[in-house]
PDB file of C-alpha atoms and ligand atoms in Angstrom:
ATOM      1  CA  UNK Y  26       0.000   0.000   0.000  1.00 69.00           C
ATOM      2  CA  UNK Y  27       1.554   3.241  -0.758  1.00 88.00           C
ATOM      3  CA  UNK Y  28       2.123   6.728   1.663  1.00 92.00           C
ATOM      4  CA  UNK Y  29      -0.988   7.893   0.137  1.00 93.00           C
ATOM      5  CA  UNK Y  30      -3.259   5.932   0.783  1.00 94.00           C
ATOM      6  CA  UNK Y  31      -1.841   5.706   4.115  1.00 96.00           C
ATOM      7  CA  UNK Y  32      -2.803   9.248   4.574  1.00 98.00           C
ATOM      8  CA  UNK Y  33      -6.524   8.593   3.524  1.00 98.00           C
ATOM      9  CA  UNK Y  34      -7.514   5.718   5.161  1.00 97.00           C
ATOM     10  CA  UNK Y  35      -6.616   8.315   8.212  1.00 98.00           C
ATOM     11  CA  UNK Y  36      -8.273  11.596   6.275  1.00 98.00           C
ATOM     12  CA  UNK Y  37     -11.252   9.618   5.740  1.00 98.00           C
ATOM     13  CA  UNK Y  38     -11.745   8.307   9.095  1.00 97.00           C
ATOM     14  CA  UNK Y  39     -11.580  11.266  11.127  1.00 97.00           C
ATOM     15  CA  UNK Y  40     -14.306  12.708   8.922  1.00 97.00           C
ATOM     16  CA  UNK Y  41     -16.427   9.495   9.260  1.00 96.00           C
ATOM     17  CA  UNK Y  42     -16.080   9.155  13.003  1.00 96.00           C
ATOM     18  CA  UNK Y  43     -16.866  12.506  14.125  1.00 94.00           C
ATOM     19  CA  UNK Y  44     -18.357  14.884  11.666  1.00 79.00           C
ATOM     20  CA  UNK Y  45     -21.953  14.789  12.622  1.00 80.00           C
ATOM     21  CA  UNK Y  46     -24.679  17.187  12.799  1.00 84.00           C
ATOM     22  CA  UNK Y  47     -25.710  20.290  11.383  1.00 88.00           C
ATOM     23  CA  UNK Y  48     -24.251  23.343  12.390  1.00 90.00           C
ATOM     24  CA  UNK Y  49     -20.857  22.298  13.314  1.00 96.00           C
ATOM     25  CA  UNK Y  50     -17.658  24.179  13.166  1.00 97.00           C
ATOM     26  CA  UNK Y  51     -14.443  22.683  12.424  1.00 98.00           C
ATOM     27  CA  UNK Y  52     -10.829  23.628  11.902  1.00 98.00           C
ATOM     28  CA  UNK Y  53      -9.016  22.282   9.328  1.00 98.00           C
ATOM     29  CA  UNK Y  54      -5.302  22.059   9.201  1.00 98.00           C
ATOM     30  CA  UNK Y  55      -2.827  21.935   6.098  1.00 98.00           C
ATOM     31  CA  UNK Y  56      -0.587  19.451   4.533  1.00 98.00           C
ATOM     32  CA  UNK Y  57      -1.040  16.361   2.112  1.00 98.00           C
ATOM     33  CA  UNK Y  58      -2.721  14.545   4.374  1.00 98.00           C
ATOM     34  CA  UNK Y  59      -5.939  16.931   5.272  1.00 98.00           C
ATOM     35  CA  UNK Y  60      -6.637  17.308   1.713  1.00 98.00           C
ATOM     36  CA  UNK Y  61      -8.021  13.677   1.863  1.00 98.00           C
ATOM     37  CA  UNK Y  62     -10.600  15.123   5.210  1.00 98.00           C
ATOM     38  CA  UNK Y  63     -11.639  18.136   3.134  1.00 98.00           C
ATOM     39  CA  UNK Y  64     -12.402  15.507  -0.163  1.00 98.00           C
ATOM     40  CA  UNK Y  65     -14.453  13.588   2.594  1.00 97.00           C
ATOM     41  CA  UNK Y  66     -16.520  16.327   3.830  1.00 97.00           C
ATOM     42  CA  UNK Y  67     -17.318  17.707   0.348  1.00 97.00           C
ATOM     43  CA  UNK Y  68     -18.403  14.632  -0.830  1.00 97.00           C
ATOM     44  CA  UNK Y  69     -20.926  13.941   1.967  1.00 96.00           C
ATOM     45  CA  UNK Y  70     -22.221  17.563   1.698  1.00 96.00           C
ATOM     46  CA  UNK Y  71     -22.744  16.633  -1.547  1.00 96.00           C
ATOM     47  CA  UNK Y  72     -24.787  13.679  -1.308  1.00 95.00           C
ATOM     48  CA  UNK Y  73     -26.651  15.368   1.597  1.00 94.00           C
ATOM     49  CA  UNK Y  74     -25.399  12.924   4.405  1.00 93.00           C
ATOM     50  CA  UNK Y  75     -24.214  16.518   6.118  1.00 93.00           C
ATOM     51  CA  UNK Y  76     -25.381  19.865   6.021  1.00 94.00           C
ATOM     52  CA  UNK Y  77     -24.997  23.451   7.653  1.00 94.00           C
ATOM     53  CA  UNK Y  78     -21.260  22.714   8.483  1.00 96.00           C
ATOM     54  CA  UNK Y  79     -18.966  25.887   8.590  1.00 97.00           C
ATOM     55  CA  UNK Y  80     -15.265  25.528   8.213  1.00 98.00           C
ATOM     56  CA  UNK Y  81     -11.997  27.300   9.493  1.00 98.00           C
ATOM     57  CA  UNK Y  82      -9.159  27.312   7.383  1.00 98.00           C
ATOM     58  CA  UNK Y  83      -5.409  27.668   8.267  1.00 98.00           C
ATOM     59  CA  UNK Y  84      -3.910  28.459   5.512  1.00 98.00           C
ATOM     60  CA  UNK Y  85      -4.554  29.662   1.703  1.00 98.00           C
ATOM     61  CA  UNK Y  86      -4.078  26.066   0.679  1.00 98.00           C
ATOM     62  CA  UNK Y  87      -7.133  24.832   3.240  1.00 98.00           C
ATOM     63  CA  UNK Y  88      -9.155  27.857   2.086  1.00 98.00           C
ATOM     64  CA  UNK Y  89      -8.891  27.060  -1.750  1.00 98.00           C
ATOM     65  CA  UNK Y  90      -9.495  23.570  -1.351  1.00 98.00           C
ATOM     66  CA  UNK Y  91     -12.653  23.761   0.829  1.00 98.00           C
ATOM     67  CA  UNK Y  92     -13.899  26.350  -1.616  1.00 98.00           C
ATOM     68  CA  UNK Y  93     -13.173  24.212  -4.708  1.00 98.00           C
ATOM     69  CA  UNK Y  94     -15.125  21.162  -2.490  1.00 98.00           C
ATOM     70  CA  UNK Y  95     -18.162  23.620  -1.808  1.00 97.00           C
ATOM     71  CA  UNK Y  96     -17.455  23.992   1.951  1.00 97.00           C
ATOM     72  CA  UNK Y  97     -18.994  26.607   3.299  1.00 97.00           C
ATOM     73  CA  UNK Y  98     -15.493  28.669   4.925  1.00 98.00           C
ATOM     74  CA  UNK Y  99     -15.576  31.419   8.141  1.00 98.00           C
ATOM     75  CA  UNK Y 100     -13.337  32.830  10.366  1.00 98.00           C
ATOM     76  CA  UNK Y 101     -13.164  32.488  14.042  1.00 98.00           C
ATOM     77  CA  UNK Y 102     -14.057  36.292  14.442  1.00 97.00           C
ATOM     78  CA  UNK Y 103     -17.158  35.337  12.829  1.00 97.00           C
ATOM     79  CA  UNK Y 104     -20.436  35.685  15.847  1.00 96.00           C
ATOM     80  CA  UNK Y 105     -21.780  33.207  14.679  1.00 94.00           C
ATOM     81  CA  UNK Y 106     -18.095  30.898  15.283  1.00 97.00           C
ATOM     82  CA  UNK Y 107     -17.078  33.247  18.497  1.00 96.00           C
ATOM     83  CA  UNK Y 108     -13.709  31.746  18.496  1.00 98.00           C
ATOM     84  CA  UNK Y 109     -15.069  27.866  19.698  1.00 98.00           C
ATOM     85  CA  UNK Y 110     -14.749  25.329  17.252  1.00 98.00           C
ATOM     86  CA  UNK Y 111     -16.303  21.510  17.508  1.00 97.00           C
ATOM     87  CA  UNK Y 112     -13.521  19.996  16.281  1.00 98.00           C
ATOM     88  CA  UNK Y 113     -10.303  20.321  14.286  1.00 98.00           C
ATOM     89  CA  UNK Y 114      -8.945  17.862  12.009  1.00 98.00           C
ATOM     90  CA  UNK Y 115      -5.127  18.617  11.016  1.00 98.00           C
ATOM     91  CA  UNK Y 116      -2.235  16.828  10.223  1.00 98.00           C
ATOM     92  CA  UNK Y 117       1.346  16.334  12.076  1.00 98.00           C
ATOM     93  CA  UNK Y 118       4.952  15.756  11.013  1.00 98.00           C
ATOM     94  CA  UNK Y 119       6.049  14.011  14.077  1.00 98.00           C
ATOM     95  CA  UNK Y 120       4.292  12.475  17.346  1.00 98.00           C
ATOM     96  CA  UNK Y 121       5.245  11.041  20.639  1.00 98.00           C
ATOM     97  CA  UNK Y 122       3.605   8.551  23.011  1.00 98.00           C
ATOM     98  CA  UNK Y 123       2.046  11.504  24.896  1.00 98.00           C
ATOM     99  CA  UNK Y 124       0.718  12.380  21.290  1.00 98.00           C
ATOM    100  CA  UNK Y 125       2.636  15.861  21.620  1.00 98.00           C
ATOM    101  CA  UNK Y 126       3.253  16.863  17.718  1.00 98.00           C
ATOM    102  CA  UNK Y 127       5.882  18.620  15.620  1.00 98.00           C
ATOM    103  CA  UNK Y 128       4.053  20.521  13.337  1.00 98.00           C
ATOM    104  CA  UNK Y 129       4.952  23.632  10.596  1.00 98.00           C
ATOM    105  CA  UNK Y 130       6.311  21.646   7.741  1.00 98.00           C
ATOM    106  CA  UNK Y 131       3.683  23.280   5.385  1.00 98.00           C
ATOM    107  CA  UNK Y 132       4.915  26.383   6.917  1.00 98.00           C
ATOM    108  CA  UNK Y 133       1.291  26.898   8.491  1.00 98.00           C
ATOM    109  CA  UNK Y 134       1.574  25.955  12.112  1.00 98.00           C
ATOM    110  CA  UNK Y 135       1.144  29.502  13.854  1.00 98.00           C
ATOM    111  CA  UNK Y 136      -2.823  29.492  12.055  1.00 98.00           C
ATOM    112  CA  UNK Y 137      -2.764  25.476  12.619  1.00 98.00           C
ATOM    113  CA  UNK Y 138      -2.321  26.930  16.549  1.00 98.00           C
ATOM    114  CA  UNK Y 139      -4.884  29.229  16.501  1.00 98.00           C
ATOM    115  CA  UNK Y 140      -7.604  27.147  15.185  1.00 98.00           C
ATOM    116  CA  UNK Y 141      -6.656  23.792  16.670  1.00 98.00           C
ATOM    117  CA  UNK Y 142      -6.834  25.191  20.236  1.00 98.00           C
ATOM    118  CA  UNK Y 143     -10.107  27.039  19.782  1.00 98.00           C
ATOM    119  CA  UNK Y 144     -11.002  23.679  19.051  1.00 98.00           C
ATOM    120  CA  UNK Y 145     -12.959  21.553  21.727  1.00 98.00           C
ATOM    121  CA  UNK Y 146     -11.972  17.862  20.212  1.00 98.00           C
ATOM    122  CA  UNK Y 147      -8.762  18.136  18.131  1.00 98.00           C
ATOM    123  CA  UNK Y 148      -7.981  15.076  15.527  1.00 98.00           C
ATOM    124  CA  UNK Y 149      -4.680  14.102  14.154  1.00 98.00           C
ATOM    125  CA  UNK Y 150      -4.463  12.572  11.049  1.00 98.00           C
ATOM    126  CA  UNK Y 151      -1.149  10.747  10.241  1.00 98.00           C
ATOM    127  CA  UNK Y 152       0.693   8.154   8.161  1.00 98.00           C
ATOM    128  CA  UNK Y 153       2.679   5.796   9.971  1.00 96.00           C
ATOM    129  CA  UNK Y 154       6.114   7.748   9.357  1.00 97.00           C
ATOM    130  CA  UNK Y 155       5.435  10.272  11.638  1.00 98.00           C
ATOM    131  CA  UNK Y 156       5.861   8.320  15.071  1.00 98.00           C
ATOM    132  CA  UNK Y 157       8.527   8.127  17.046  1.00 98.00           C
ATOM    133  CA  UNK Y 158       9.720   7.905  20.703  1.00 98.00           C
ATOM    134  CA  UNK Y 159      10.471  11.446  21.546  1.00 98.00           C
ATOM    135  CA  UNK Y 160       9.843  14.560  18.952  1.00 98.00           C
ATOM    136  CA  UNK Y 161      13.004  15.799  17.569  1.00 98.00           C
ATOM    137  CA  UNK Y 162      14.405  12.635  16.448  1.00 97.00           C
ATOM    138  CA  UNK Y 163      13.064  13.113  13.133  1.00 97.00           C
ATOM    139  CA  UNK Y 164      12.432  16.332  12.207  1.00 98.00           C
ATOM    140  CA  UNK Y 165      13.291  19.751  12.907  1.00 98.00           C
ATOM    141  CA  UNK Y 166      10.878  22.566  14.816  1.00 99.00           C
ATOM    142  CA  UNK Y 167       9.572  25.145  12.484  1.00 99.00           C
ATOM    143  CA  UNK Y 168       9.848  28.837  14.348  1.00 99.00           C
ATOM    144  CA  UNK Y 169       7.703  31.682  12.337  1.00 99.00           C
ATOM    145  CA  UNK Y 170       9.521  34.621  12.627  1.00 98.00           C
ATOM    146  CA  UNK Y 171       9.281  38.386  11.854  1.00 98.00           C
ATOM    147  CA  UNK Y 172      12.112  38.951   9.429  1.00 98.00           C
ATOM    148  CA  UNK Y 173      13.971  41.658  11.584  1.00 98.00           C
ATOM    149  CA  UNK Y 174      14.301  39.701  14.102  1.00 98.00           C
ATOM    150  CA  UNK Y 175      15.915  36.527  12.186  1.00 98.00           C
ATOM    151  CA  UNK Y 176      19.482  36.808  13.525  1.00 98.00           C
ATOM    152  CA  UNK Y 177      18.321  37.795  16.853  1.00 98.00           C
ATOM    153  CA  UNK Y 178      16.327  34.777  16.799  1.00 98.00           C
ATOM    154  CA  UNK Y 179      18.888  32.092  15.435  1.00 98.00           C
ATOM    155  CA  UNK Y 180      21.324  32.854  18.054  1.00 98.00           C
ATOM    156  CA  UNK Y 181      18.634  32.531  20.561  1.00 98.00           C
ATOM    157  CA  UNK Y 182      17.928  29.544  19.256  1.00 98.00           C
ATOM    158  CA  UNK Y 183      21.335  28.265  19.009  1.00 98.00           C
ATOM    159  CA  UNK Y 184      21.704  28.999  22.945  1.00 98.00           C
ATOM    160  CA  UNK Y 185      18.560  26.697  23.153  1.00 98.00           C
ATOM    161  CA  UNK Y 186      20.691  24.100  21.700  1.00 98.00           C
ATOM    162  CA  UNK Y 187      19.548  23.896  18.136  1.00 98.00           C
ATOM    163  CA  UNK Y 188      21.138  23.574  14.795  1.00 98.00           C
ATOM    164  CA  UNK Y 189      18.847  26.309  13.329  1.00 98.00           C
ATOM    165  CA  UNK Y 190      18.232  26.857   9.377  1.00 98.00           C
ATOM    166  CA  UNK Y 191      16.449  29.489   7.292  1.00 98.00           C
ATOM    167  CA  UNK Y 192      14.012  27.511   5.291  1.00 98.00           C
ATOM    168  CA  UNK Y 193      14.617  28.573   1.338  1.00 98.00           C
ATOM    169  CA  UNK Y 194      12.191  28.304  -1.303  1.00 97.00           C
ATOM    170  CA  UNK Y 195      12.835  26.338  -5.022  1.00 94.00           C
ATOM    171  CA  UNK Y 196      12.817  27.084  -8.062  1.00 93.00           C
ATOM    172  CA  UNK Y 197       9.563  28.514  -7.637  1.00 93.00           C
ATOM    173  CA  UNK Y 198      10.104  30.468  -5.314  1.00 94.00           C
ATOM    174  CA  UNK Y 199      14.008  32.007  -4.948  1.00 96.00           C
ATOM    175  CA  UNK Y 200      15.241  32.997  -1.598  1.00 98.00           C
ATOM    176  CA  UNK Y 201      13.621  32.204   2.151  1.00 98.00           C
ATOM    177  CA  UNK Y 202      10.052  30.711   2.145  1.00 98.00           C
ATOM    178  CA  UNK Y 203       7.245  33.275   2.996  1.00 98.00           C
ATOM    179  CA  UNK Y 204       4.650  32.226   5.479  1.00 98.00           C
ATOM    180  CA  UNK Y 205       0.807  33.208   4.611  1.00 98.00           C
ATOM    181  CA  UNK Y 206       1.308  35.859   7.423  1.00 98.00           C
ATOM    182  CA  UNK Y 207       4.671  37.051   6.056  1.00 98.00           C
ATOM    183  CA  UNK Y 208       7.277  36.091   8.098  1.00 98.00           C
ATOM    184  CA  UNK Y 209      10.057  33.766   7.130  1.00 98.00           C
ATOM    185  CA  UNK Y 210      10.448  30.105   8.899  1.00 98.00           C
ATOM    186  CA  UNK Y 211      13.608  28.977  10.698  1.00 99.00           C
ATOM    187  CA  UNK Y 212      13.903  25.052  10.978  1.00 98.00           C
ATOM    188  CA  UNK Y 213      15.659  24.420  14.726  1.00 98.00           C
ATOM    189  CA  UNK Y 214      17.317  20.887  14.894  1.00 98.00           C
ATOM    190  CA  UNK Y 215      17.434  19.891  18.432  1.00 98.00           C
ATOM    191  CA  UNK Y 216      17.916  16.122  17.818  1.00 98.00           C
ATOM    192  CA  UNK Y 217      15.585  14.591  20.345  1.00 98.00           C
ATOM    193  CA  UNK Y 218      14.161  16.585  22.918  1.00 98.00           C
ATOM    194  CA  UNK Y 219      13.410  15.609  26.956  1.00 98.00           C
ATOM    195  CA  UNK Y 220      10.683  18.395  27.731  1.00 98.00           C
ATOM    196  CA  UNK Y 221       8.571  19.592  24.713  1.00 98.00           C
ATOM    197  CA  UNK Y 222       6.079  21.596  27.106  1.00 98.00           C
ATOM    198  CA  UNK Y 223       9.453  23.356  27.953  1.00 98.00           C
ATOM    199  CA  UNK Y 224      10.698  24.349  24.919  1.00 98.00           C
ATOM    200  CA  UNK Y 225       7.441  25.066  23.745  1.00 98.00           C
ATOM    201  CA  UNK Y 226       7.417  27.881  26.202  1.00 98.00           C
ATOM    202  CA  UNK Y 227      11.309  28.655  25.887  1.00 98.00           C
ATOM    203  CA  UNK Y 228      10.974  29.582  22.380  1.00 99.00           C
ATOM    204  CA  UNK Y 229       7.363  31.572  21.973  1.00 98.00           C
ATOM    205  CA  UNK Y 230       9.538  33.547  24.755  1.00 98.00           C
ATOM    206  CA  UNK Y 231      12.072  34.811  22.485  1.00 98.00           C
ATOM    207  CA  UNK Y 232      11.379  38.211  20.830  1.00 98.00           C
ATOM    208  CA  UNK Y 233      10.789  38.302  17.367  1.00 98.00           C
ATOM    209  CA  UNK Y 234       8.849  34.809  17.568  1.00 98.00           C
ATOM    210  CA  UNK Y 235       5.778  34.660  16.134  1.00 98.00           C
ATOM    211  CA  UNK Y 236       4.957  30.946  17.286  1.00 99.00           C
ATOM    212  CA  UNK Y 237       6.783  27.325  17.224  1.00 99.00           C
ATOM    213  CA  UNK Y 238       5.769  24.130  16.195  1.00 98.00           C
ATOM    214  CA  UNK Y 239       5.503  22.414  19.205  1.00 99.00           C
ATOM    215  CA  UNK Y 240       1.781  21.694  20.357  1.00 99.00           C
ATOM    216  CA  UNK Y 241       1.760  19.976  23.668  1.00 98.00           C
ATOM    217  CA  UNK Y 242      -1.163  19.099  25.512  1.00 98.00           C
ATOM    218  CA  UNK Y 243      -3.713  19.952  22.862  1.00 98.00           C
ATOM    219  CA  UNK Y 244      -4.002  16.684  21.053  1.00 98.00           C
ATOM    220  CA  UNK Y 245      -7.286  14.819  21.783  1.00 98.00           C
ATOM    221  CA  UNK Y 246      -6.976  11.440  19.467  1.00 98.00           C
ATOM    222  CA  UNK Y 247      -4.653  10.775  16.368  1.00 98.00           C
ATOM    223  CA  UNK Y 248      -5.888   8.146  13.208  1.00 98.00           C
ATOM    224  CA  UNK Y 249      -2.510   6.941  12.149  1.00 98.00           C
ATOM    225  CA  UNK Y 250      -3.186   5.772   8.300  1.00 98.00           C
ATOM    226  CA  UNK Y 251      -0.681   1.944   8.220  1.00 96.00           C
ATOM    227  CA  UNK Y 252       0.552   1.209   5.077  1.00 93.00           C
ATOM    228  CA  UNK Y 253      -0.888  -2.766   5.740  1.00 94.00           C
ATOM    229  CA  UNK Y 254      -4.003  -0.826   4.831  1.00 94.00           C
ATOM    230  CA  UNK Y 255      -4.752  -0.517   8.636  1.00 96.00           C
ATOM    231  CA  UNK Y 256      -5.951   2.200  11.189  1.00 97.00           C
ATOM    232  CA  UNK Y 257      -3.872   2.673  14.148  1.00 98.00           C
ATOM    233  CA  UNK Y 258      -5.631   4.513  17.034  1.00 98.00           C
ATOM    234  CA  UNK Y 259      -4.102   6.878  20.144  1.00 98.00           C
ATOM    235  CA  UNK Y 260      -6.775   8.730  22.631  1.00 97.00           C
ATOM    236  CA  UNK Y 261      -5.412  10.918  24.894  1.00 91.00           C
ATOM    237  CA  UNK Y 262      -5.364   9.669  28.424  1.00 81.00           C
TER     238      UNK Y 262
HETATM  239  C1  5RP R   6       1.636  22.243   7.887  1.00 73.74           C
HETATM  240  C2  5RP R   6       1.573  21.097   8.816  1.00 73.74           C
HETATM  241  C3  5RP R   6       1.085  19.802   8.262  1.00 73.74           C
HETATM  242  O1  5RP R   6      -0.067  19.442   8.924  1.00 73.74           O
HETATM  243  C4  5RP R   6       2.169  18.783   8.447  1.00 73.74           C
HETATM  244  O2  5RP R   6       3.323  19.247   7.758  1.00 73.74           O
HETATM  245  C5  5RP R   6       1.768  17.408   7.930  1.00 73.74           C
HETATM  246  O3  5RP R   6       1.645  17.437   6.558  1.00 73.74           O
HETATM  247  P1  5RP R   6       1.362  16.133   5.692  1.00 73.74           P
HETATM  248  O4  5RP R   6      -0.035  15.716   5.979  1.00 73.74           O
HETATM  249  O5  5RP R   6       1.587  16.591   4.280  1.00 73.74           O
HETATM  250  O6  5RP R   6       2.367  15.076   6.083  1.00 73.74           O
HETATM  251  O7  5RP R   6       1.888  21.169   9.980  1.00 73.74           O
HETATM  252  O8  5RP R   6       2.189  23.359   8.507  1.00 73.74           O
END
């Protein structure tokens, strides 16, 4: 079975086991893997199985992609929202046994933040590449940051213990990568990392920081998409 399908078998299911009345309000997250939730929700508005749902979208990718589904898209400063969402579905880079995530690799984790915590149920939705034992041993944690302050930040960082990197475009797009709120993205390698609820903190405290990709304590259950063509479940405890 290939990544992909991986990634819907756990898009799919988070849609199926918890999208279900009229009315509700739900974050969605970015990435490869939440374009497979946002398919799923368009197609049962479609056929009628729901109705009255109102999205909130983290990031121009999100937003064009529940608009080309037919998803009816808000804001969180919307009255009728008020900032309280009934669930958001997003995906994750990395996750640990306490299902504390490493998110950002879209380069959309400081709106992923915002929505998934004015969430009251948030669902991950994963392949089976993205656990490990303890975040950091496999990828790096994306810090949005206002462009003055990027050399102010990387030595910060670097006293934090991290390798840090700007994170460049390609070939279509020269130079540093521009988030949807227009800051630039540094990639901090710590390697593995003891206290993620720590850091979390250590880093949102440095000037110039927009917000990190650490998101402790918020996760309430993750559908891990196996490429045996299985589910793999983790509720929060
Ligand atoms: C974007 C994110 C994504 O949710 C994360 O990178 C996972 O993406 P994918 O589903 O493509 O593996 O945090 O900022």
């Amino acid at each position: 079975m290939s990544i992909d399908l991986a990634k819907k078998l756990a898009g799919y299911a988070a849609v199926d086991n918890h999208v279900v009345g009229p009315g509700m309000k739900i974050g969605i997250g970015s990435g490869s893997t939440i374009v497979y939730s946002i398919e799923r929700l368009g197609e049962k508005l479609k056929n009628g199985e729901f109705r009255d749902i109102i999205a909130v979208c983290t990031s121009y990718q999100s937003l064009l992609l529940c608009r080309q589904h037919k998803i009816p898209v808000s804001t969180l400063d919307d009255p009728a929202i008020d900032g309280v969402l009934d669930i958001a579905i997003d995906g994750a880079d990395e996750f640990d046994p306490k299902l504390n995530l490493i998110k950002g690799g879209g380069a959309a984790h400081t709106q992923e933040k915002i929505v998934d915590s004015a969430a009251k149920f948030f669902i991950v939705v994963v392949d089976e590449k993205k656990q490990s034992k303890k975040l950091g041993e496999k990828f790096s944690v994306p810090v949005e940051v206002i462009p003055a302050a990027l050399n102010v930040v990387m030595k910060h960082l670097v006293a934090l213990g991290a390798r840090p990197e700007l994170r460049m475009g390609g070939v279509q797009k020269m130079g540093p990568v521009i988030t949807d709120n227009g800051n630039f993205i540094i990639d901090a390698k710590f390697g593995p990392i003891e206290d993620p609820g720590k850091l979390e903190k250590q880093i949102n405290d440095i000037t110039g920081v927009v917000e990190n990709g650490l998101f402790t304590n918020m996760v309430s259950i993750i559908y891990m998409g196996k490429n045996d063509g299985s589910i793999e479940v983790f509720k929060r405890k």
